[in-house]
Amino acid sequence: MRMMSLVAVAAFAVAGAIGAADAPKPEDVDVQEAPMGTPAHTSGKITSLHSLEMVGSGDAHILIKLKGEDGETDVVDLGGTAELKANGIEPKEGQDLWIDGRVGKINDKPVLVAESISM
C-alpha cells in the first residue's frame, strides 16, 4: 500500500484556514452537495481518467472518475502528473483507490481534491 500527500495548487480556494488539530476527520460525503473545503473520503474503482491543464500550476493534473461500491461516481483531482509519478503512483482504469481530501471546484463543477491516496 502506498500513501502520498498532495498539495492541490490552484485547484480550489477555501475561505479561512483550518488548523490540522481542528480539522474534522474526512468522511463519505456527497461531493456534489457539500460546501467547498469540506473534508471528505471516497473509495472505488477508476472508471476513466483525463489530464487537465490547471491555470498557474505549470503541470497537468490527473482527474479521475471513481465508482464506489454504492454505485455513486465521484470526480477526483489526484494532483499534478509529475508529483504523482515522483511518488510512484500511476493511476489506471480498473484500479481501486481510497482518497482523503477536500471538496473543491474546477470550472464551477464540484470535485474531490485529493490530499492522500491509498492503493
Tab-separated table of C-alpha atoms in Angstrom:
chain	number	residue	atom	x	y	z
A	1	MET	CA	0.000	0.000	0.000
A	2	ARG	CA	1.370	3.392	-0.946
A	3	MET	CA	0.321	6.719	0.580
A	4	MET	CA	1.175	10.208	-0.527
A	5	SER	CA	0.220	13.724	0.350
A	6	LEU	CA	-0.640	16.119	-2.429
A	7	VAL	CA	-0.741	19.876	-2.482
A	8	ALA	CA	-3.616	20.930	-4.693
A	9	VAL	CA	-2.185	24.071	-6.219
A	10	ALA	CA	-4.791	26.365	-7.770
A	11	ALA	CA	-7.437	23.638	-7.638
A	12	PHE	CA	-9.739	25.434	-5.224
A	13	ALA	CA	-9.930	28.320	-2.775
A	14	VAL	CA	-11.018	27.787	0.786
A	15	ALA	CA	-12.276	30.760	2.767
A	16	GLY	CA	-10.381	30.757	6.049
A	17	ALA	CA	-7.716	28.389	7.289
A	18	ILE	CA	-8.458	25.281	9.307
A	19	GLY	CA	-5.707	24.152	11.678
A	20	ALA	CA	-4.727	20.479	11.492
A	21	ALA	CA	-5.838	19.904	15.088
A	22	ASP	CA	-9.243	21.454	14.346
A	23	ALA	CA	-9.810	19.681	11.027
A	24	PRO	CA	-12.631	17.131	11.148
A	25	LYS	CA	-11.945	13.560	10.049
A	26	PRO	CA	-12.824	13.033	6.367
A	27	GLU	CA	-15.986	11.037	5.814
A	28	ASP	CA	-18.006	9.788	2.893
A	29	VAL	CA	-19.927	12.901	1.859
A	30	ASP	CA	-21.839	13.797	-1.267
A	31	VAL	CA	-19.223	15.818	-3.138
A	32	GLN	CA	-21.973	17.326	-5.326
A	33	GLU	CA	-23.782	18.760	-2.280
A	34	ALA	CA	-21.004	19.554	0.229
A	35	PRO	CA	-19.649	23.100	0.641
A	36	MET	CA	-16.170	23.866	-0.682
A	37	GLY	CA	-13.417	22.944	1.749
A	38	THR	CA	-15.391	20.158	3.439
A	39	PRO	CA	-13.106	17.226	4.365
A	40	ALA	CA	-14.243	14.117	2.512
A	41	HIS	CA	-13.349	10.493	1.795
A	42	THR	CA	-14.200	8.289	-1.154
A	43	SER	CA	-13.108	4.941	-2.481
A	44	GLY	CA	-13.796	2.825	-5.504
A	45	LYS	CA	-12.612	1.730	-8.914
A	46	ILE	CA	-11.270	4.135	-11.559
A	47	THR	CA	-13.699	4.175	-14.498
A	48	SER	CA	-11.964	6.910	-16.511
A	49	LEU	CA	-9.082	9.361	-16.266
A	50	HIS	CA	-8.173	12.594	-18.016
A	51	SER	CA	-5.312	15.072	-17.968
A	52	LEU	CA	-6.247	18.724	-17.396
A	53	GLU	CA	-4.015	21.799	-17.513
A	54	MET	CA	-4.546	23.870	-14.363
A	55	VAL	CA	-4.089	27.636	-14.647
A	56	GLY	CA	-0.941	28.723	-12.846
A	57	SER	CA	0.216	25.238	-11.824
A	58	GLY	CA	2.612	24.574	-14.707
A	59	ASP	CA	1.757	20.859	-14.560
A	60	ALA	CA	-1.212	18.920	-15.869
A	61	HIS	CA	-3.450	17.383	-13.187
A	62	ILE	CA	-4.989	13.935	-13.432
A	63	LEU	CA	-8.766	13.880	-12.963
A	64	ILE	CA	-10.478	10.537	-12.485
A	65	LYS	CA	-13.994	9.208	-12.150
A	66	LEU	CA	-14.129	6.854	-9.177
A	67	LYS	CA	-17.124	4.497	-8.909
A	68	GLY	CA	-17.848	3.313	-5.373
A	69	GLU	CA	-19.485	0.085	-4.259
A	70	ASP	CA	-22.722	2.041	-3.763
A	71	GLY	CA	-22.770	2.867	-7.489
A	72	GLU	CA	-22.073	6.580	-6.936
A	73	THR	CA	-19.369	8.169	-9.095
A	74	ASP	CA	-17.108	10.932	-7.777
A	75	VAL	CA	-14.779	13.138	-9.805
A	76	VAL	CA	-11.380	13.368	-8.101
A	77	ASP	CA	-8.386	15.636	-8.816
A	78	LEU	CA	-5.409	13.416	-7.954
A	79	GLY	CA	-2.906	16.252	-8.416
A	80	GLY	CA	-0.048	17.000	-10.774
A	81	THR	CA	1.271	14.282	-13.066
A	82	ALA	CA	4.902	14.963	-12.119
A	83	GLU	CA	4.189	14.676	-8.370
A	84	LEU	CA	2.151	11.504	-8.847
A	85	LYS	CA	4.924	9.921	-10.907
A	86	ALA	CA	7.600	11.014	-8.396
A	87	ASN	CA	5.618	9.235	-5.668
A	88	GLY	CA	5.227	6.044	-7.711
A	89	ILE	CA	1.523	6.473	-8.440
A	90	GLU	CA	0.409	5.719	-11.989
A	91	PRO	CA	-3.397	5.545	-11.982
A	92	LYS	CA	-5.054	3.187	-14.473
A	93	GLU	CA	-8.652	2.308	-15.301
A	94	GLY	CA	-9.916	-0.542	-13.142
A	95	GLN	CA	-7.563	0.295	-10.258
A	96	ASP	CA	-9.020	0.563	-6.723
A	97	LEU	CA	-8.179	3.741	-4.778
A	98	TRP	CA	-9.025	5.252	-1.387
A	99	ILE	CA	-8.943	9.046	-1.330
A	100	ASP	CA	-8.993	11.578	1.521
A	101	GLY	CA	-9.281	15.209	0.516
A	102	ARG	CA	-11.457	18.295	0.416
A	103	VAL	CA	-14.346	19.340	-1.765
A	104	GLY	CA	-13.324	21.908	-4.365
A	105	LYS	CA	-14.420	23.179	-7.751
A	106	ILE	CA	-12.902	23.102	-11.199
A	107	ASN	CA	-14.726	25.078	-13.872
A	108	ASP	CA	-17.644	25.527	-11.422
A	109	LYS	CA	-18.051	21.752	-11.087
A	110	PRO	CA	-17.576	20.042	-7.721
A	111	VAL	CA	-14.597	17.698	-7.363
A	112	LEU	CA	-12.787	15.988	-4.523
A	113	VAL	CA	-9.241	17.364	-4.383
A	114	ALA	CA	-7.024	14.532	-3.132
A	115	GLU	CA	-4.782	15.146	-0.142
A	116	SER	CA	-3.858	11.478	0.378
A	117	ILE	CA	-4.159	8.459	-1.891
A	118	SER	CA	-4.017	4.778	-0.942
A	119	MET	CA	-3.835	1.935	-3.426
